[in-house]
C-alpha cells in the first residue's frame, strides 16, 4: 500500500483547519479538526504496521511535512490578516491538487505489478 494518499489527506486537513482558524469559521474548524485527528491516528497505525525498511522513510516524510506545514502556518500568522488568509488559501489549493494526485502512486504500483490487489 502507498502511504501518500493518507499523508496528503492529513496535511490537507491540517491546512483546512488552519484556514478555518484564520477566517474564524467554527464549522470548517470542527470538521477539519476531526479529519486531521482521524488521518493522524491512521498514519500512526500505518507507520507502526509497515515494514521496518519503509518505516524510517515514512517517519522522515511525516517529520519533514510537519516542519513544512508548521513553517507555512508561522509565515501566515506573521503576515497581515488578509495576506495570511490568501497565502493559506493558495497553500490549500496546492494541497488540494496533491490530494487528487496522491492515488496515482497506487496506480503506478498496480501498473508495475499488473495486479490490482494492492
Short mmCIF file of C-alpha atoms in Angstrom, two decimals:
data_model
loop_
_atom_site.label_atom_id
_atom_site.label_comp_id
_atom_site.label_asym_id
_atom_site.label_seq_id
_atom_site.Cartn_x
_atom_site.Cartn_y
_atom_site.Cartn_z
CA UNK A 1 0.00 0.00 0.00
CA UNK A 2 1.09 3.53 -0.66
CA UNK A 3 1.24 5.95 2.23
CA UNK A 4 0.95 9.07 0.06
CA UNK A 5 -2.87 9.39 -0.04
CA UNK A 6 -3.06 9.20 3.75
CA UNK A 7 -0.18 11.56 4.32
CA UNK A 8 -1.58 14.13 1.89
CA UNK A 9 -5.04 13.82 3.49
CA UNK A 10 -3.51 14.62 6.88
CA UNK A 11 -1.75 17.73 5.59
CA UNK A 12 -4.85 18.82 3.67
CA UNK A 13 -6.96 18.58 6.82
CA UNK A 14 -4.28 20.49 8.71
CA UNK A 15 -4.21 23.29 6.12
CA UNK A 16 -8.02 23.48 6.05
CA UNK A 17 -8.16 23.55 9.86
CA UNK A 18 -5.69 26.41 9.97
CA UNK A 19 -7.62 28.26 7.26
CA UNK A 20 -10.82 27.81 9.28
CA UNK A 21 -9.00 29.29 12.26
CA UNK A 22 -7.85 32.31 10.22
CA UNK A 23 -11.29 33.04 8.77
CA UNK A 24 -12.97 32.27 12.12
CA UNK A 25 -15.30 29.62 10.71
CA UNK A 26 -16.24 27.23 13.51
CA UNK A 27 -17.84 24.62 11.24
CA UNK A 28 -14.78 24.41 8.98
CA UNK A 29 -12.56 24.25 12.04
CA UNK A 30 -14.60 21.47 13.64
CA UNK A 31 -14.94 19.25 10.58
CA UNK A 32 -11.32 19.53 9.51
CA UNK A 33 -10.02 19.09 13.07
CA UNK A 34 -11.90 15.79 13.17
CA UNK A 35 -10.44 14.84 9.76
CA UNK A 36 -6.96 15.78 10.93
CA UNK A 37 -7.31 13.68 14.09
CA UNK A 38 -8.65 10.66 12.21
CA UNK A 39 -6.00 10.79 9.48
CA UNK A 40 -3.32 11.36 12.14
CA UNK A 41 -4.47 8.25 14.02
CA UNK A 42 -4.48 6.30 10.77
CA UNK A 43 -0.95 7.47 9.94
CA UNK A 44 0.28 6.37 13.38
CA UNK A 45 -1.25 2.93 12.82
CA UNK A 46 0.16 2.80 9.28
CA UNK A 47 3.68 3.69 10.49
CA UNK A 48 3.58 1.08 13.25
CA UNK A 49 2.40 -1.68 10.90
CA UNK A 50 4.57 -1.01 7.86
CA UNK A 51 7.78 -2.96 7.22
CA UNK A 52 10.87 -1.68 9.00
CA UNK A 53 12.66 -0.67 5.81
CA UNK A 54 9.77 1.65 4.86
CA UNK A 55 9.12 2.88 8.39
CA UNK A 56 12.20 5.12 8.57
CA UNK A 57 11.40 6.77 5.23
CA UNK A 58 7.78 7.32 6.24
CA UNK A 59 8.79 8.80 9.58
CA UNK A 60 11.14 11.17 7.77
CA UNK A 61 8.32 12.22 5.41
CA UNK A 62 5.94 12.85 8.31
CA UNK A 63 8.52 14.88 10.23
CA UNK A 64 9.59 16.95 7.22
CA UNK A 65 5.97 17.54 6.17
CA UNK A 66 5.09 18.61 9.70
CA UNK A 67 8.01 21.05 9.74
CA UNK A 68 6.94 22.48 6.36
CA UNK A 69 3.32 22.90 7.45
CA UNK A 70 4.37 24.45 10.77
CA UNK A 71 6.59 26.92 8.95
CA UNK A 72 3.77 27.71 6.50
CA UNK A 73 1.37 28.40 9.36
CA UNK A 74 4.00 30.57 11.08
CA UNK A 75 4.53 32.61 7.91
CA UNK A 76 0.77 33.08 7.52
CA UNK A 77 0.43 34.32 11.10
CA UNK A 78 3.29 36.80 10.63
CA UNK A 79 1.64 38.30 7.52
CA UNK A 80 -1.11 40.88 7.57
CA UNK A 81 -4.53 39.31 8.18
CA UNK A 82 -5.79 39.36 4.59
CA UNK A 83 -2.42 38.40 3.14
CA UNK A 84 -2.15 35.47 5.56
CA UNK A 85 -5.60 34.21 4.57
CA UNK A 86 -4.75 34.48 0.89
CA UNK A 87 -1.43 32.69 1.44
CA UNK A 88 -3.06 29.79 3.29
CA UNK A 89 -5.80 29.74 0.64
CA UNK A 90 -3.14 29.24 -2.05
CA UNK A 91 -1.45 26.54 0.04
CA UNK A 92 -4.85 24.82 0.36
CA UNK A 93 -5.27 24.90 -3.40
CA UNK A 94 -1.87 23.28 -3.91
CA UNK A 95 -2.52 20.60 -1.30
CA UNK A 96 -5.98 20.01 -2.79
CA UNK A 97 -4.41 19.24 -6.16
CA UNK A 98 -1.98 16.91 -4.38
CA UNK A 99 -4.98 15.07 -2.86
CA UNK A 100 -6.13 14.18 -6.34
CA UNK A 101 -2.63 13.24 -7.50
CA UNK A 102 -1.75 11.08 -4.46
CA UNK A 103 -3.72 7.99 -5.58
CA UNK A 104 -1.56 7.91 -8.70
CA UNK A 105 1.13 6.32 -6.52
CA UNK A 106 -1.16 3.33 -6.05
CA UNK A 107 -1.96 3.32 -9.76
CA UNK A 108 1.77 3.19 -10.51
CA UNK A 109 2.11 0.14 -8.25
CA UNK A 110 -0.83 -1.57 -9.97
CA UNK A 111 0.67 -0.92 -13.40
CA UNK A 112 4.12 -2.14 -12.36
CA UNK A 113 2.88 -5.36 -10.74
CA UNK A 114 -0.06 -5.85 -13.12
CA UNK A 115 -2.03 -6.78 -10.03
CA UNK A 116 -4.97 -4.75 -8.69
CA UNK A 117 -4.97 -6.39 -5.26
CA UNK A 118 -2.82 -3.61 -3.86
#
